[in-house]
Tab-separated table of C-alpha atoms in Angstrom:
chain	number	residue	atom	x	y	z
A	12	GLU	CA	124.949	107.508	75.598
A	13	VAL	CA	125.517	105.661	79.220
A	14	GLN	CA	124.515	102.499	79.114
A	15	MET	CA	124.276	100.180	82.312
A	16	VAL	CA	122.543	96.392	81.399
A	17	GLU	CA	121.858	94.004	84.284
A	18	SER	CA	121.046	90.258	83.258
A	19	GLY	CA	121.194	87.115	84.954
A	20	GLY	CA	117.933	87.510	87.285
A	21	GLY	CA	115.605	84.768	87.095
A	22	LEU	CA	113.704	82.272	89.227
A	23	VAL	CA	115.346	80.239	91.861
A	24	GLN	CA	114.995	78.016	94.634
A	25	PRO	CA	115.878	78.919	98.659
A	26	GLY	CA	119.527	77.940	99.206
A	27	ARG	CA	120.540	78.136	95.567
A	28	SER	CA	123.230	80.423	93.838
A	29	LEU	CA	122.961	82.977	91.135
A	30	ARG	CA	125.428	85.518	89.299
A	31	LEU	CA	124.474	88.828	88.253
A	32	SER	CA	125.866	90.698	85.931
A	33	CYS	CA	126.038	94.605	84.208
A	34	ALA	CA	127.784	95.278	80.951
A	35	ALA	CA	128.534	99.300	81.164
A	36	SER	CA	129.359	101.482	78.104
A	37	GLY	CA	129.669	105.098	77.813
A	38	PHE	CA	131.853	105.993	80.545
A	39	THR	CA	134.950	105.731	82.021
A	40	PHE	CA	134.336	102.386	83.730
A	41	ASP	CA	137.472	102.424	85.866
A	42	ASP	CA	137.063	105.302	86.959
A	43	TYR	CA	134.493	104.905	89.677
A	44	THR	CA	132.940	102.604	92.292
A	45	LEU	CA	130.549	100.817	91.334
A	46	HIS	CA	127.291	99.446	93.097
A	47	TRP	CA	124.398	97.174	93.234
A	48	VAL	CA	121.192	98.542	94.953
A	49	ARG	CA	117.951	96.004	95.219
A	50	GLN	CA	114.240	97.040	95.607
A	51	VAL	CA	111.600	94.661	96.481
A	52	PRO	CA	108.544	95.949	94.072
A	53	GLY	CA	107.039	98.408	95.519
A	54	ARG	CA	109.194	99.530	98.081
A	55	GLY	CA	112.284	101.587	98.961
A	56	LEU	CA	115.734	101.094	97.547
A	57	GLU	CA	118.255	98.988	99.694
A	58	TRP	CA	121.934	99.203	99.138
A	59	VAL	CA	123.669	96.173	98.389
A	60	SER	CA	127.192	96.228	97.908
A	61	SER	CA	130.084	98.488	96.481
A	62	ILE	CA	133.028	97.955	95.047
A	63	ASP	CA	135.997	100.385	94.168
A	64	TRP	CA	137.782	100.773	90.920
A	65	LYS	CA	140.940	98.763	91.848
A	66	SER	CA	138.801	96.036	93.555
A	67	ASP	CA	140.774	96.716	96.756
A	68	SER	CA	137.537	97.652	98.669
A	69	LEU	CA	134.683	95.374	98.931
A	70	ARG	CA	131.351	96.368	101.163
A	71	TYR	CA	128.264	94.619	101.962
A	72	ALA	CA	125.119	95.589	103.324
A	73	ASP	CA	124.669	93.378	106.815
A	74	SER	CA	121.639	91.443	104.972
A	75	VAL	CA	123.858	90.094	102.439
A	76	LYS	CA	127.228	89.634	104.272
A	77	GLY	CA	128.899	86.416	103.833
A	78	ARG	CA	126.307	85.427	101.136
A	79	PHE	CA	126.951	87.710	98.085
A	80	THR	CA	130.263	88.422	96.160
A	81	ILE	CA	130.728	91.501	93.944
A	82	SER	CA	133.251	91.712	91.945
A	83	ARG	CA	134.705	93.639	88.515
A	84	ASP	CA	136.766	93.119	85.221
A	85	ASN	CA	137.808	97.057	84.304
A	86	ALA	CA	138.727	95.544	80.998
A	87	LYS	CA	135.249	94.254	80.098
A	88	ASN	CA	133.787	97.085	81.544
A	89	SER	CA	131.381	94.435	83.610
A	90	LEU	CA	129.910	94.130	87.091
A	91	PHE	CA	129.020	91.033	88.505
A	92	LEU	CA	127.235	90.104	91.963
A	93	GLN	CA	127.722	86.686	92.596
A	94	MET	CA	124.759	85.400	95.258
A	95	ASN	CA	124.632	82.197	97.350
A	96	SER	CA	122.657	80.576	99.653
A	97	LEU	CA	119.530	82.609	98.627
A	98	LYS	CA	116.681	83.481	100.758
A	99	ALA	CA	113.039	84.149	100.072
A	100	GLN	CA	113.909	87.959	101.692
A	101	ASP	CA	116.340	88.451	98.995
A	102	THR	CA	113.554	88.330	96.387
A	103	ALA	CA	113.576	92.326	94.498
A	104	ILE	CA	114.674	93.962	91.370
A	105	TYR	CA	118.552	94.363	91.548
A	106	TYR	CA	119.789	97.129	89.291
A	107	CYS	CA	123.767	98.193	89.318
A	108	ALA	CA	124.709	102.123	89.251
A	109	LYS	CA	127.112	104.612	89.639
A	110	LEU	CA	126.226	106.456	92.616
A	111	VAL	CA	128.586	109.268	92.745
A	112	GLY	CA	127.873	112.434	91.133
A	113	ALA	CA	124.895	112.211	88.056
A	114	SER	CA	124.456	108.584	88.911
A	115	TYR	CA	124.071	105.965	86.082
A	116	TRP	CA	121.561	102.882	86.814
A	117	GLY	CA	120.618	99.867	85.079
A	118	GLN	CA	117.247	98.980	84.349
A	119	GLY	CA	117.210	96.499	87.101
A	120	THR	CA	116.820	92.329	86.823
A	121	LEU	CA	114.598	90.599	89.034
A	122	VAL	CA	115.450	87.945	91.311
A	123	THR	CA	112.859	85.672	92.326
A	124	VAL	CA	113.608	83.457	95.017
A	125	SER	CA	110.675	80.918	95.978
A	126	PRO	CA	110.786	77.372	96.220
B	2	ASN	CA	124.566	102.666	110.410
B	3	PHE	CA	122.800	106.062	110.689
B	4	MET	CA	119.182	106.319	109.219
B	5	LEU	CA	118.152	108.770	106.809
B	6	THR	CA	114.462	109.301	107.746
B	7	GLN	CA	111.519	110.801	105.025
B	8	PRO	CA	108.148	111.443	105.234
B	9	GLN	CA	106.095	108.487	103.491
B	10	SER	CA	104.213	110.968	101.107
B	11	VAL	CA	103.529	114.737	100.111
B	12	SER	CA	101.328	116.186	98.099
B	13	GLU	CA	100.746	119.623	96.695
B	14	SER	CA	98.652	121.682	94.045
B	15	PRO	CA	100.125	122.447	90.535
B	16	GLY	CA	102.510	125.421	90.801
B	17	LYS	CA	103.314	125.320	94.308
B	18	THR	CA	106.430	124.481	95.852
B	19	VAL	CA	106.588	121.393	98.066
B	20	THR	CA	109.819	120.505	100.368
B	21	ILE	CA	110.828	117.051	101.410
B	22	SER	CA	112.774	116.234	104.109
B	23	CYS	CA	115.396	113.808	104.925
B	24	SER	CA	116.284	113.510	108.819
B	25	ARG	CA	119.651	111.783	109.620
B	26	SER	CA	119.447	109.617	113.133
B	27	SER	CA	122.989	110.033	114.086
B	28	GLY	CA	126.093	111.993	113.074
B	29	SER	CA	126.395	115.327	111.207
B	30	ILE	CA	124.097	115.917	108.470
B	31	ALA	CA	127.436	118.147	106.646
B	32	LEU	CA	129.856	115.282	107.149
B	33	ASN	CA	129.109	113.325	103.954
B	34	TYR	CA	126.789	114.467	101.136
B	35	VAL	CA	123.279	113.985	100.410
B	36	GLN	CA	122.176	113.100	97.509
B	37	TRP	CA	118.458	112.558	95.648
B	38	TYR	CA	116.781	110.277	93.552
B	39	GLN	CA	113.728	110.458	91.339
B	40	GLN	CA	112.123	106.995	90.816
B	41	ARG	CA	108.832	107.239	88.560
B	42	PRO	CA	106.983	104.120	88.291
B	43	GLY	CA	108.398	101.268	86.208
B	44	SER	CA	111.644	103.427	85.894
B	45	SER	CA	115.092	103.586	86.945
B	46	PRO	CA	116.109	105.826	89.745
B	47	ILE	CA	117.616	109.147	88.430
B	48	THR	CA	119.368	112.047	90.325
B	49	VAL	CA	118.093	115.060	90.434
B	50	ILE	CA	120.294	116.965	93.272
B	51	TYR	CA	123.839	115.325	93.976
B	52	GLU	CA	126.360	116.568	96.851
B	53	ASP	CA	123.628	118.527	98.966
B	54	TYR	CA	122.823	120.821	96.206
B	55	GLN	CA	123.843	120.233	93.026
B	56	ARG	CA	121.999	120.206	90.049
B	57	PRO	CA	122.692	117.454	87.301
B	58	SER	CA	122.611	118.314	83.891
B	59	GLY	CA	119.392	118.594	82.527
B	60	VAL	CA	117.588	118.398	85.963
B	61	PRO	CA	115.383	122.076	85.807
B	62	ASP	CA	116.431	124.655	88.265
B	63	ARG	CA	113.173	123.942	90.376
B	64	PHE	CA	114.560	121.241	91.803
B	65	SER	CA	116.875	122.404	94.920
B	66	GLY	CA	118.465	120.918	97.625
B	67	SER	CA	120.109	121.938	101.153
B	68	ILE	CA	121.426	120.652	104.499
B	69	ASP	CA	120.557	122.224	107.539
B	70	THR	CA	122.648	121.380	110.945
B	71	SER	CA	120.659	122.598	112.953
B	72	SER	CA	117.983	120.129	112.224
B	73	ASN	CA	120.345	117.602	111.075
B	74	SER	CA	118.737	117.101	108.134
B	75	ALA	CA	118.630	117.207	104.333
B	76	SER	CA	115.759	119.063	102.114
B	77	LEU	CA	114.839	118.530	98.496
B	78	SER	CA	112.287	121.551	97.028
B	79	ILE	CA	110.534	121.486	94.388
B	80	SER	CA	109.086	124.845	92.800
B	81	GLY	CA	106.305	125.063	90.054
B	82	LEU	CA	104.907	121.701	90.623
B	83	ARG	CA	103.996	119.911	87.345
B	84	ALA	CA	102.649	116.719	86.887
B	85	GLU	CA	105.483	115.131	85.517
B	86	ASP	CA	106.985	115.738	89.192
B	87	GLU	CA	105.066	113.025	90.501
B	88	ALA	CA	107.163	110.249	91.649
B	89	ASP	CA	109.011	108.331	94.404
B	90	TYR	CA	111.868	110.591	95.856
B	91	TYR	CA	114.912	108.731	97.449
B	92	CYS	CA	117.550	110.812	99.625
B	93	GLN	CA	120.897	108.740	100.324
B	94	SER	CA	124.477	109.254	101.734
B	95	PHE	CA	127.499	107.243	102.950
B	96	ASP	CA	128.582	105.975	106.231
B	97	SER	CA	132.204	106.976	106.538
B	98	SER	CA	132.417	104.501	110.131
B	99	SER	CA	131.004	101.405	108.064
B	100	GLY	CA	132.097	102.052	104.120
B	101	HIS	CA	127.986	101.647	103.809
B	102	TRP	CA	125.521	103.279	101.481
B	103	VAL	CA	122.211	104.171	103.190
B	104	PHE	CA	119.019	105.470	101.240
B	105	GLY	CA	116.034	107.133	103.293
B	106	GLY	CA	113.041	105.022	103.191
B	107	GLY	CA	111.022	107.394	99.918
B	108	THR	CA	108.674	109.912	99.774
B	109	LYS	CA	105.444	109.770	97.362
B	110	LEU	CA	104.855	112.867	96.119
B	111	THR	CA	101.501	113.416	94.785
B	112	VAL	CA	100.805	116.563	92.495
B	113	LEU	CA	96.689	117.019	93.265
């Protein structure tokens, strides 16, 4: 059974940092490009960042470029998102996901940026 | 980046067929595959269509996808509507020029 489990969300003040983690199992982790996608509760999905299997190609949405860093550890089947200089507009549920083919998504972790 | 535009909401009666459109703002819709996701309240999205028209195992054949180059859009059709199909549906594609992945704004399907 495929599982993707995010952790690391919580309440953080504007300007501070947070690191999200995603533990994956049940599929060949290092075969795939992986993503972070976020969703403001009640709103639509927004792609945030992606990383290819070798960590050679890192991509970021314009809204987070320069503040967020995606990384992965294939030996530990783990995906990460380092989020710096957080803003109120970054408040959302953050999902890790494999989007190619039949997608796999985690359950999401809520990040709230507020004073 | 191009944009993917979907209607905010659609509604139809049980047993009927509904079609949700996804219009690409620039560049050909055929250039990159389109995926469709279903998201029920309180749940993570799941794929109902990938690579324009492919169905993952477990997704009923009531769900079908297509692209139309003349209108530069993709469509998701759901036939034999059931109450359980009531959800938000998102289209998604890839922007080759920027390397960014793009989601449509989502369509809320109400089964009356």
